Every structure is written in structure tokens, then in C-alpha cells.
């Protein structure tokens, strides 16, 4: 009885995790700019990882594999938002902007210092810069 | 269902690789590599349960650690790249 309930729950969690990860990857591929891509990727990355590792934990049974899976879960729980935050901070420091001119706190500073030279191409980072 | 999850993970890894190859800026590529690394950890865990070899979980744990440290290291390297280039031009 309890085994079949755990198997069904595990299958549901694995299926939901696969669905969230595939939708996040489609978002990563098709969204128009970097910040929306990062939003799609990091949200679904975190939830999909929890669901998949949780589904595996339900099938693992008591023992050392369960503990290792819990360790992986705790590690993903801390590192995935940290990596997302570091990525967003790095993109902001590189002055990677949205095409509409948002997403930067240094806009006023740039306008003051750039007014002597007229409007230049700082607002949108060119695509072939790397 | 575990095999379906493994196939979904492989599809996600292919899409992340396409983004890493296409990505216009360096941050798109780093983001795609981050997603790829996380999905690699999950794929190793799933393969552990498909093939019934519990020692794969150690590899998954070590891969999670290496993935996080490498992402942070690469980001520290690229963090002030744009500002340095611009100040060099002025």
C-alpha cells in the first residue's frame, strides 16, 4: 500500500520536474533578452531540481543514497539562487541593459558624465562584443 | 517515469547547449553553462537510479560543488569587463 503510494507520488514529482525543466529550457532558448532568459532559467531550474531530486528520494528508501540525495538537494537549494544573483550582479556591472533602457541603477550617472560627449552607444550593449 | 525524466533532461541539455552557442553576450553563455551543469548533476542522479549503482551519487555531489565554484570564478573574471573597456576608451 505505502509502496504504491510512494511510487505514484515519485512518478508525479519526476514528471512535473521534467515538465518544468523543459519549459524553462524553451524559455531560455526563445526569450528576447538576457534578463528574461535568466528569469526563466533560474526559476524553473530551482523548482525542477527540487522535484526531480525529491522524486528520486521517494524511491530511494532508507539508507545512504537518501542522505546523499538530501545533501544534493540542500546544496542546490543554496547555490542555485546564489549563482543567479551573482550572474545578475555581474550583468549589471557590465552595463548590460534592456533595449528600453531600464534595469540599471547607474543610468543617471551615465547621463551626467556622458552629456559632454553627446549620446553614445552605451545604452544597449552591442551583440557582438564578446 | 525515471527514463522519461532522463530523456527530458537530455533535451534540456541540448537546448541549453544551443543557447550557449547562439548567445549574443557572454552572460547568456554563462547562464546556459550554469543550467547545463545543474542538469548534469540531476542526470547523474537519475542514471544512478536507472542503473542501480549508488556510487554515482558521490559523483553528482562533487559535480555540483565544482559547477558552483566554476560559475562564480568565471563571473568574477568577467564582472568588471565592460567598465574597464569603457574607461580605457575615454
Coordinates of C-alpha atoms in Angstrom, one line a residue:
Chain A
X1 CA 0.0 0.0 0.0
X2 CA 2.5 2.6 1.1
X3 CA 4.9 1.4 -1.6
X4 CA 2.5 2.0 -4.4
X5 CA 1.6 5.5 -2.9
X6 CA 5.2 6.4 -2.8
X7 CA 5.7 5.1 -6.4
X8 CA 2.8 7.1 -7.7
X9 CA 4.0 10.2 -5.8
X10 CA 7.5 9.8 -7.1
X11 CA 6.3 9.4 -10.7
X12 CA 4.2 12.5 -10.4
X13 CA 7.1 14.5 -9.0
X14 CA 9.5 13.3 -11.7
X15 CA 7.0 14.1 -14.4
X16 CA 6.4 17.6 -13.1
X17 CA 10.1 18.2 -12.7
X18 CA 10.7 17.1 -16.3
X19 CA 7.9 19.4 -17.5
X20 CA 9.2 22.4 -15.5
X21 CA 12.8 21.9 -16.8
X22 CA 11.7 21.5 -20.4
X23 CA 9.6 24.7 -20.2
X24 CA 12.5 26.6 -18.6
X25 CA 14.8 25.4 -21.4
X26 CA 12.3 26.6 -24.0
X27 CA 12.2 29.9 -22.2
X28 CA 16.0 30.0 -22.1
X29 CA 16.1 29.5 -25.8
X30 CA 13.3 31.8 -27.0
X31 CA 13.1 34.8 -24.7
X32 CA 14.3 38.1 -26.3
X33 CA 16.8 39.5 -23.8
X34 CA 19.2 38.4 -21.1
X35 CA 17.2 39.2 -18.0
X36 CA 14.1 37.5 -19.1
X37 CA 16.1 34.4 -20.1
X38 CA 17.8 34.5 -16.7
X39 CA 14.4 34.7 -15.0
X40 CA 13.0 31.7 -16.9
X41 CA 16.1 29.6 -16.4
X42 CA 16.7 30.2 -12.7
X43 CA 13.1 29.9 -11.6
X44 CA 12.4 26.6 -13.4
X45 CA 15.9 25.4 -12.7
X46 CA 15.3 25.6 -8.9
X47 CA 11.8 24.1 -8.9
X48 CA 12.7 21.4 -11.4
X49 CA 15.7 20.3 -9.4
X50 CA 13.7 20.1 -6.2
X51 CA 11.0 18.0 -7.9
X52 CA 13.4 15.6 -9.6
X53 CA 15.6 15.1 -6.5
X54 CA 12.5 14.8 -4.3
X55 CA 11.0 12.2 -6.6
X56 CA 14.3 10.2 -6.5
X57 CA 14.3 10.5 -2.7
X58 CA 10.9 8.9 -2.5
X59 CA 12.1 5.9 -4.5
X60 CA 15.4 5.6 -2.6
X61 CA 14.2 4.0 0.6
X62 CA 16.1 4.5 3.9
X63 CA 19.8 4.4 3.7
X64 CA 22.9 6.2 2.5
X65 CA 21.5 7.2 -1.0
X66 CA 18.7 9.1 0.7
X67 CA 21.2 11.0 2.7
X68 CA 23.3 11.8 -0.3
X69 CA 20.3 13.0 -2.3
X70 CA 19.3 15.2 0.6
X71 CA 22.8 16.6 0.6
X72 CA 22.5 17.4 -3.2
X73 CA 19.1 19.0 -2.5
X74 CA 20.4 21.2 0.2
X75 CA 23.4 22.2 -1.9
X76 CA 21.2 23.1 -4.9
X77 CA 18.9 25.0 -2.5
X78 CA 21.7 27.3 -1.6
X79 CA 23.8 27.5 -4.8
X80 CA 21.1 28.0 -7.4
X81 CA 19.8 31.4 -6.1
X82 CA 23.4 32.4 -5.3
X83 CA 24.6 31.7 -8.8
X84 CA 21.5 33.6 -10.2
X85 CA 22.2 36.6 -8.1
X86 CA 25.9 36.7 -9.0
X87 CA 25.0 36.4 -12.7
X88 CA 22.5 39.3 -12.5
X89 CA 25.0 41.5 -10.5
X90 CA 27.8 40.8 -13.0
X91 CA 25.5 41.6 -15.9
X92 CA 24.5 44.9 -14.2
X93 CA 28.2 45.8 -13.6
X94 CA 28.9 45.1 -17.2
X95 CA 26.1 47.7 -18.1
X96 CA 24.1 45.1 -19.9
X97 CA 20.8 46.9 -20.5
X98 CA 17.4 46.1 -21.6
X99 CA 16.7 47.6 -25.0
X100 CA 14.2 50.0 -23.4
X101 CA 16.9 51.5 -21.2
X102 CA 15.8 50.0 -17.9
X103 CA 17.5 47.6 -15.4
X104 CA 20.4 49.7 -14.3
X105 CA 20.8 52.0 -11.3
X106 CA 23.7 53.8 -12.9
X107 CA 21.6 55.5 -15.7
X108 CA 21.6 58.9 -14.2
X109 CA 25.3 58.8 -13.5
X110 CA 25.9 57.8 -17.1
X111 CA 23.8 60.6 -18.5
X112 CA 25.6 63.2 -16.4
X113 CA 29.0 62.0 -17.4
X114 CA 28.1 61.3 -21.0
X115 CA 26.4 64.6 -21.7
X116 CA 29.6 66.3 -22.8
X117 CA 30.1 63.8 -25.5
X118 CA 26.5 63.5 -26.6
X119 CA 24.6 60.3 -26.7
X120 CA 26.8 57.4 -27.5
X121 CA 26.2 53.7 -27.8
X122 CA 26.2 52.9 -24.2
X123 CA 22.5 52.2 -23.8
X124 CA 22.5 48.9 -25.5
X125 CA 25.4 46.6 -25.3
X126 CA 26.3 45.5 -28.8
X127 CA 25.6 41.9 -29.5
X128 CA 29.0 41.1 -31.0
X129 CA 31.0 42.4 -28.1
X130 CA 32.2 39.1 -26.8
Chain B
X1 CA 9.0 7.6 -15.4
X2 CA 12.6 7.8 -14.4
X3 CA 13.6 7.1 -18.0
X4 CA 11.2 9.8 -19.3
X5 CA 12.9 12.3 -16.8
X6 CA 16.3 11.3 -18.2
X7 CA 15.1 12.0 -21.7
X8 CA 13.7 15.3 -20.6
X9 CA 17.0 16.2 -19.0
X10 CA 18.9 15.3 -22.2
X11 CA 16.5 17.5 -24.2
X12 CA 17.0 20.4 -21.8
X13 CA 20.8 20.0 -22.0
X14 CA 20.7 20.1 -25.8
X15 CA 18.6 23.3 -25.7
X16 CA 21.0 24.9 -23.1
X17 CA 23.9 24.0 -25.4
X18 CA 22.1 25.7 -28.3
X19 CA 21.7 28.8 -26.2
X20 CA 25.4 28.6 -25.2
X21 CA 26.4 28.5 -28.8
X22 CA 24.0 31.2 -30.0
X23 CA 24.0 33.5 -27.0
X24 CA 24.8 37.1 -28.1
X25 CA 26.6 38.2 -24.8
X26 CA 29.0 36.4 -22.5
X27 CA 26.4 36.3 -19.8
X28 CA 24.0 34.3 -21.9
X29 CA 26.7 31.7 -22.4
X30 CA 27.5 31.6 -18.7
X31 CA 23.8 31.2 -17.8
X32 CA 23.5 28.4 -20.3
X33 CA 26.5 26.7 -18.9
X34 CA 25.1 27.0 -15.4
X35 CA 21.8 25.4 -16.5
X36 CA 23.8 22.7 -18.2
X37 CA 25.8 22.0 -15.1
X38 CA 22.8 21.7 -12.9
X39 CA 21.1 19.4 -15.3
X40 CA 24.2 17.3 -15.4
X41 CA 24.0 16.8 -11.6
X42 CA 20.4 15.7 -12.0
X43 CA 21.2 13.4 -14.9
X44 CA 23.9 11.7 -13.0
X45 CA 21.5 11.2 -10.1
X46 CA 18.8 9.8 -12.4
X47 CA 21.3 7.5 -14.1
X48 CA 22.3 6.2 -10.7
X49 CA 18.7 5.1 -10.1
X50 CA 18.3 3.7 -13.6
X51 CA 21.4 1.5 -13.5
X52 CA 21.2 0.8 -9.7
X53 CA 24.7 1.9 -8.9
X54 CA 24.6 4.2 -5.7
X55 CA 28.2 5.3 -6.1
X56 CA 27.1 7.7 -8.9
X57 CA 25.6 10.0 -6.2
X58 CA 29.1 10.8 -5.0
X59 CA 30.0 11.9 -8.5
X60 CA 26.8 14.0 -8.7
X61 CA 27.7 15.7 -5.3
X62 CA 31.2 16.6 -6.4
X63 CA 29.9 17.8 -9.8
X64 CA 27.5 20.1 -8.0
X65 CA 30.4 21.6 -6.0
X66 CA 32.6 22.0 -9.0
X67 CA 29.8 23.6 -11.1
X68 CA 29.1 26.3 -8.5
X69 CA 32.7 27.2 -7.9
X70 CA 33.4 27.4 -11.6
X71 CA 30.4 29.6 -12.3
X72 CA 31.4 32.0 -9.5
X73 CA 35.0 32.0 -10.7
X74 CA 34.1 32.8 -14.3
X75 CA 31.7 35.5 -13.2
X76 CA 34.4 37.2 -11.0
X77 CA 36.6 37.2 -14.1
X78 CA 34.0 38.9 -16.3
X79 CA 32.3 41.1 -13.8
X80 CA 34.1 44.4 -14.5
X81 CA 34.9 43.8 -18.1
X82 CA 32.5 46.3 -19.6
X83 CA 33.5 49.1 -17.2
X84 CA 37.2 48.6 -17.8
X85 CA 36.8 48.7 -21.6
X86 CA 34.8 51.9 -21.4
X87 CA 37.2 53.7 -19.1
X88 CA 40.0 52.6 -21.3
X89 CA 38.4 54.2 -24.3
X90 CA 37.8 57.6 -22.6

